[in-house]
Coordinates of C-alpha atoms in Angstrom, one line a residue:
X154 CA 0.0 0.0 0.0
X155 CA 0.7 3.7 -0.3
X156 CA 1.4 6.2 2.3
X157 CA -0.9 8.8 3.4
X158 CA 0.5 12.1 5.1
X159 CA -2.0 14.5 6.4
X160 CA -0.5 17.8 6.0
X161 CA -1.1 21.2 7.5
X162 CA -1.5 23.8 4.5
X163 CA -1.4 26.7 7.0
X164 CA -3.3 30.3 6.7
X165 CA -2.8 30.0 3.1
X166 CA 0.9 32.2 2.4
X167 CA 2.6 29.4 0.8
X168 CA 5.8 30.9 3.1
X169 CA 4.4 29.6 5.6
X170 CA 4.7 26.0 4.3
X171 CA 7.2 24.0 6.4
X172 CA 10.4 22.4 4.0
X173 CA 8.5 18.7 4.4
X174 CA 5.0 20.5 3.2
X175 CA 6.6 21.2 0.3
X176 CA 9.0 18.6 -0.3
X177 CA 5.8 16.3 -0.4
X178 CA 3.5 18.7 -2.3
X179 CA 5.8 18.1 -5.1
X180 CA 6.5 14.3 -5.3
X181 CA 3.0 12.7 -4.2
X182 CA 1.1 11.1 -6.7
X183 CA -2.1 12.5 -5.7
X184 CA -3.4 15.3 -3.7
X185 CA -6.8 15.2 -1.6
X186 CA -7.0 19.2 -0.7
X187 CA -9.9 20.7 1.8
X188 CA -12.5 23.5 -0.1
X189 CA -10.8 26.5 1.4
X190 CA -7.1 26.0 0.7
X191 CA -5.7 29.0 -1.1
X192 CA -5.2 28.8 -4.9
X193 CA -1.2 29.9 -4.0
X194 CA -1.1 27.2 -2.5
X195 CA -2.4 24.6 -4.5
X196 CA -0.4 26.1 -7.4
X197 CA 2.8 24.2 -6.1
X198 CA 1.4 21.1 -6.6
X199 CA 2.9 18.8 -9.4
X200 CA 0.7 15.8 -9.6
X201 CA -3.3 14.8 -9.6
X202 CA -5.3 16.8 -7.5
X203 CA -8.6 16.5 -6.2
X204 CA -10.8 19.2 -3.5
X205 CA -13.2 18.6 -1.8
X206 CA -16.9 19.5 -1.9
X207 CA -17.0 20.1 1.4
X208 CA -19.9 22.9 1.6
X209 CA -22.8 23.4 5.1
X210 CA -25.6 20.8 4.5
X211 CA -23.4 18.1 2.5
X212 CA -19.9 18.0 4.8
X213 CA -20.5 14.1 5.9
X214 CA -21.1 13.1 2.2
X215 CA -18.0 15.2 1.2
X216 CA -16.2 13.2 3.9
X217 CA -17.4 10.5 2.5
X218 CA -15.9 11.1 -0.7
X219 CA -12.6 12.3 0.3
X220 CA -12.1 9.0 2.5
X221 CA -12.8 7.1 -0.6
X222 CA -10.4 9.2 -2.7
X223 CA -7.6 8.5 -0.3
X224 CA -7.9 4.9 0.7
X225 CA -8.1 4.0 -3.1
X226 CA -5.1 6.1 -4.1
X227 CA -3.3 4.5 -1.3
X228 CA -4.6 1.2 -1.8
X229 CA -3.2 0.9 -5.4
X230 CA -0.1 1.9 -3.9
X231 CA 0.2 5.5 -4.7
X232 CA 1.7 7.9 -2.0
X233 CA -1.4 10.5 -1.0
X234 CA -1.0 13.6 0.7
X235 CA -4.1 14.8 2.1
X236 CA -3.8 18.1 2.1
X237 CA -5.6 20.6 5.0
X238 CA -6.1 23.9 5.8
X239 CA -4.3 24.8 8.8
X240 CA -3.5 22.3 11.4
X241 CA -5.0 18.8 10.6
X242 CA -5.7 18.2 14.4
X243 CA -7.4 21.1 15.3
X244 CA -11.1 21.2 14.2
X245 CA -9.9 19.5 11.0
X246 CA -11.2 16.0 11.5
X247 CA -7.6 14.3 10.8
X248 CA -8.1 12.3 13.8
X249 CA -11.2 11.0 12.5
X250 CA -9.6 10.2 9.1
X251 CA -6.3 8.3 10.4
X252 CA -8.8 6.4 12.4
X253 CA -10.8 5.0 9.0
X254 CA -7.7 4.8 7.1
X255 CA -6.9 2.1 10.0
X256 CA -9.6 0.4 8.9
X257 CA -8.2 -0.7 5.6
X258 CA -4.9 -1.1 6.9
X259 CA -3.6 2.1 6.0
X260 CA -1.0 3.8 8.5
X261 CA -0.7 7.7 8.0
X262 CA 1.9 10.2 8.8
X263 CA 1.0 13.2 10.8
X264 CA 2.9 16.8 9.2
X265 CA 2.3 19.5 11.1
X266 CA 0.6 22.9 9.8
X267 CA 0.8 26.4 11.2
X268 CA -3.1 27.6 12.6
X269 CA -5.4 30.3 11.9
X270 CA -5.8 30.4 15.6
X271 CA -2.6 32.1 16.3
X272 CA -1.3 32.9 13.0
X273 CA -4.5 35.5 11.6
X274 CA -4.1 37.1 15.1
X275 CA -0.6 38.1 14.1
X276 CA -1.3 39.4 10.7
X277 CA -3.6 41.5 12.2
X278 CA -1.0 42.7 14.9
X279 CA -3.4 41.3 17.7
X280 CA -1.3 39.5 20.4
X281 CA -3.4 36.4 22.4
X282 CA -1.7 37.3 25.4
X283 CA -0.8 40.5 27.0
X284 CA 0.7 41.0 30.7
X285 CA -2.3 42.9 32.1
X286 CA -4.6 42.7 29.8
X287 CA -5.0 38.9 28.6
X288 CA -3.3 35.5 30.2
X289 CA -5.5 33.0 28.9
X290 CA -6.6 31.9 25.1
X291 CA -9.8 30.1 24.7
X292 CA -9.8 28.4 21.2
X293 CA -13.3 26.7 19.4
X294 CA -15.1 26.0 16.9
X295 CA -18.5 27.8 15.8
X296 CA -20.1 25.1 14.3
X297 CA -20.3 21.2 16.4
X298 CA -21.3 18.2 15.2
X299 CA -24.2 18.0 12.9
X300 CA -24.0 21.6 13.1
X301 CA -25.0 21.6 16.4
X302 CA -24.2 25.2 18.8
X303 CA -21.0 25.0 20.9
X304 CA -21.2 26.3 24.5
X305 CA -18.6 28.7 25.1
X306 CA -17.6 29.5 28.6
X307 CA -18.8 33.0 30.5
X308 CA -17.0 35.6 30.5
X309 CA -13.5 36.1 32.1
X310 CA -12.0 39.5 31.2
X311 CA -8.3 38.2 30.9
X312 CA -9.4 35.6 28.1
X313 CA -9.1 36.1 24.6
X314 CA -12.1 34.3 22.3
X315 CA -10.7 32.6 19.1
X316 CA -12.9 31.2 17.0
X317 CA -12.6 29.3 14.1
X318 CA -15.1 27.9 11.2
X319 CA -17.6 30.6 12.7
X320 CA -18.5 33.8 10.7
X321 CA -21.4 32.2 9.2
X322 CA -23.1 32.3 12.7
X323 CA -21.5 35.3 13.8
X324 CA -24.6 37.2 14.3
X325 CA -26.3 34.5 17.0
X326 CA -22.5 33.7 18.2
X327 CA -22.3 37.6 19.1
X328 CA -25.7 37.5 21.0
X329 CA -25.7 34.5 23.1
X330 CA -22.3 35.6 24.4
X331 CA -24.0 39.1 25.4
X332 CA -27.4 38.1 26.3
X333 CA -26.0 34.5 28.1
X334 CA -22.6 34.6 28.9
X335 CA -21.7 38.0 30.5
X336 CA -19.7 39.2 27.7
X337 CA -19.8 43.6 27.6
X338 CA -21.2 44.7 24.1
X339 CA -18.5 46.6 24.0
X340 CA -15.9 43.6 24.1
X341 CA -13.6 44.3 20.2
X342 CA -14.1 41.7 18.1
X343 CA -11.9 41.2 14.9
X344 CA -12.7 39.0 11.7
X345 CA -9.7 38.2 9.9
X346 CA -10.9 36.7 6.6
X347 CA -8.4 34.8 4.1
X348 CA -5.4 35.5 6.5
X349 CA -2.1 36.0 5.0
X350 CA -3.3 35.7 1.3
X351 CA -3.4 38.7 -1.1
X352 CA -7.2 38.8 -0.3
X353 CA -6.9 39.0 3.4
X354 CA -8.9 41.6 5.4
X355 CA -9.7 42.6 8.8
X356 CA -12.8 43.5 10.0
X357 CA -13.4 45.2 13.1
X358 CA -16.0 46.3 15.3
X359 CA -17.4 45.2 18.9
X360 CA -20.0 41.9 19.9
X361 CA -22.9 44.7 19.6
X362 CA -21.9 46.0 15.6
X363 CA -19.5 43.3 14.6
X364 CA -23.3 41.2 13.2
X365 CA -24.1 44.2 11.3
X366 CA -20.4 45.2 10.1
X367 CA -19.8 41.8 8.7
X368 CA -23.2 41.2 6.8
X369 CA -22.5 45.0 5.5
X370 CA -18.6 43.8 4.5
X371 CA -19.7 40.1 3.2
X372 CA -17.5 38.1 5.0
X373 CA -16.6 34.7 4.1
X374 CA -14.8 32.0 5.2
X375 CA -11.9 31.1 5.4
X376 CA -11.9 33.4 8.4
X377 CA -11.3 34.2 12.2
X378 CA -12.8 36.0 14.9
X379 CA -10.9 37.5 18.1
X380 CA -12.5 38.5 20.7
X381 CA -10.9 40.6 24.0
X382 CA -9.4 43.2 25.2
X383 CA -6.0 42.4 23.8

């Protein structure tokens, strides 16, 4: 059989590749990329490549598809990289897929990737932590399983929000942390959409405008929100 490495794309600057990202980029035999991947990215690659359809309402079928893509490749002996945006272990179901490649027999190699979590923050110039202001990061998810609501902790003023996979909920995100979790409407929030890519933007505002800012703005993923005081 083939090997499989599930490898972290990063923000989307290719720069931020490691040397083993790209190494592999250019000598697999097939690529499986996530949807949101940035095109300077996915210009490096040399061989077959394949995205996935990964869109809200069909994400297990997509999965579906993807898993099918890899263990085939791999199964006729071809080396796969399966290519992810970001980290693969952090809210990018590479756990999940190592655990069905098992079941075919297929071992996978684990290539680390660079997060939106930390690394939008820093294009923006927004530091996590900051001695008096912030000394703990809370990092999650906007959507669950099945698209299910995630229940983020009250408020603690020395914790900065990241949030990831979550501007298409922003609005009802915004309000339950205001009306439910303690959260000040005044509380700077900051979208950074497409982070490190010639399209990257920030988009600023606080938990009572940033609903209103973004709709106005049209954000879209890939994107993440920061919210603190930092």
């Amino acid at each position: 059989k083939g090997t499989v490495y599930l490898l972290g794309s990063g923000p989307g600057d290719p720069d931020l590749l490691t040397v083993q990202a790209v190494k592999l980029l250019q000598s697999a035999s097939l690529v499986v990329s996530d949807r949101l991947v940035s095109k300077e990215i996915l210009s490096l690659i040399k061989c077959e490549l394949k995205v996935a359809n990964k869109r809200p309402g069909c994400a297990d079928e997509a999965q579906d598809e993807i898993n099918r893509w890899v263990i085939d490749a791999a199964s006729e002996g071809r080396d796969v990289v399966r290519l992810k945006i970001g980290d693969p272990f952090l809210f990018g179901r590479g756990g999940e897929e190592i655990l069905e490649y098992r079941k075919h027999g297929i071992e996978s190699k684990v290539l680390p990737g660079l997060s939106s979590s930390y690394t939008a923050p820093l294009a923006a110039t927004i530091p996590l932590t900051h001695r008096g202001v912030a000394n703990q990061v809370l990092i999650s998810t906007g959507f669950g399983r099945n698209a299910t609501y995630v229940d983020l902790p009250s408020y603690n003023s020395e914790c900065t929000v990241v949030l990831l996979m979550a501007v298409g909920r922003i609005d009802e995100i915004a309000t339950s942390l205001v009306a439910g979790k303690g959260f000040p409407g005044s509380t700077p929030v900051c979208i950074v959409e497409k982070a490190t890519t010639p399209d990257e933007r920030f988009i600023h505002g606080n938990l009572q405008t940033i609903a209103a800012i973004a709709k106005a703005m049209e954000a879209k993923p890939p994107a993440t929100i920061i919210i603190g005081d930092v």
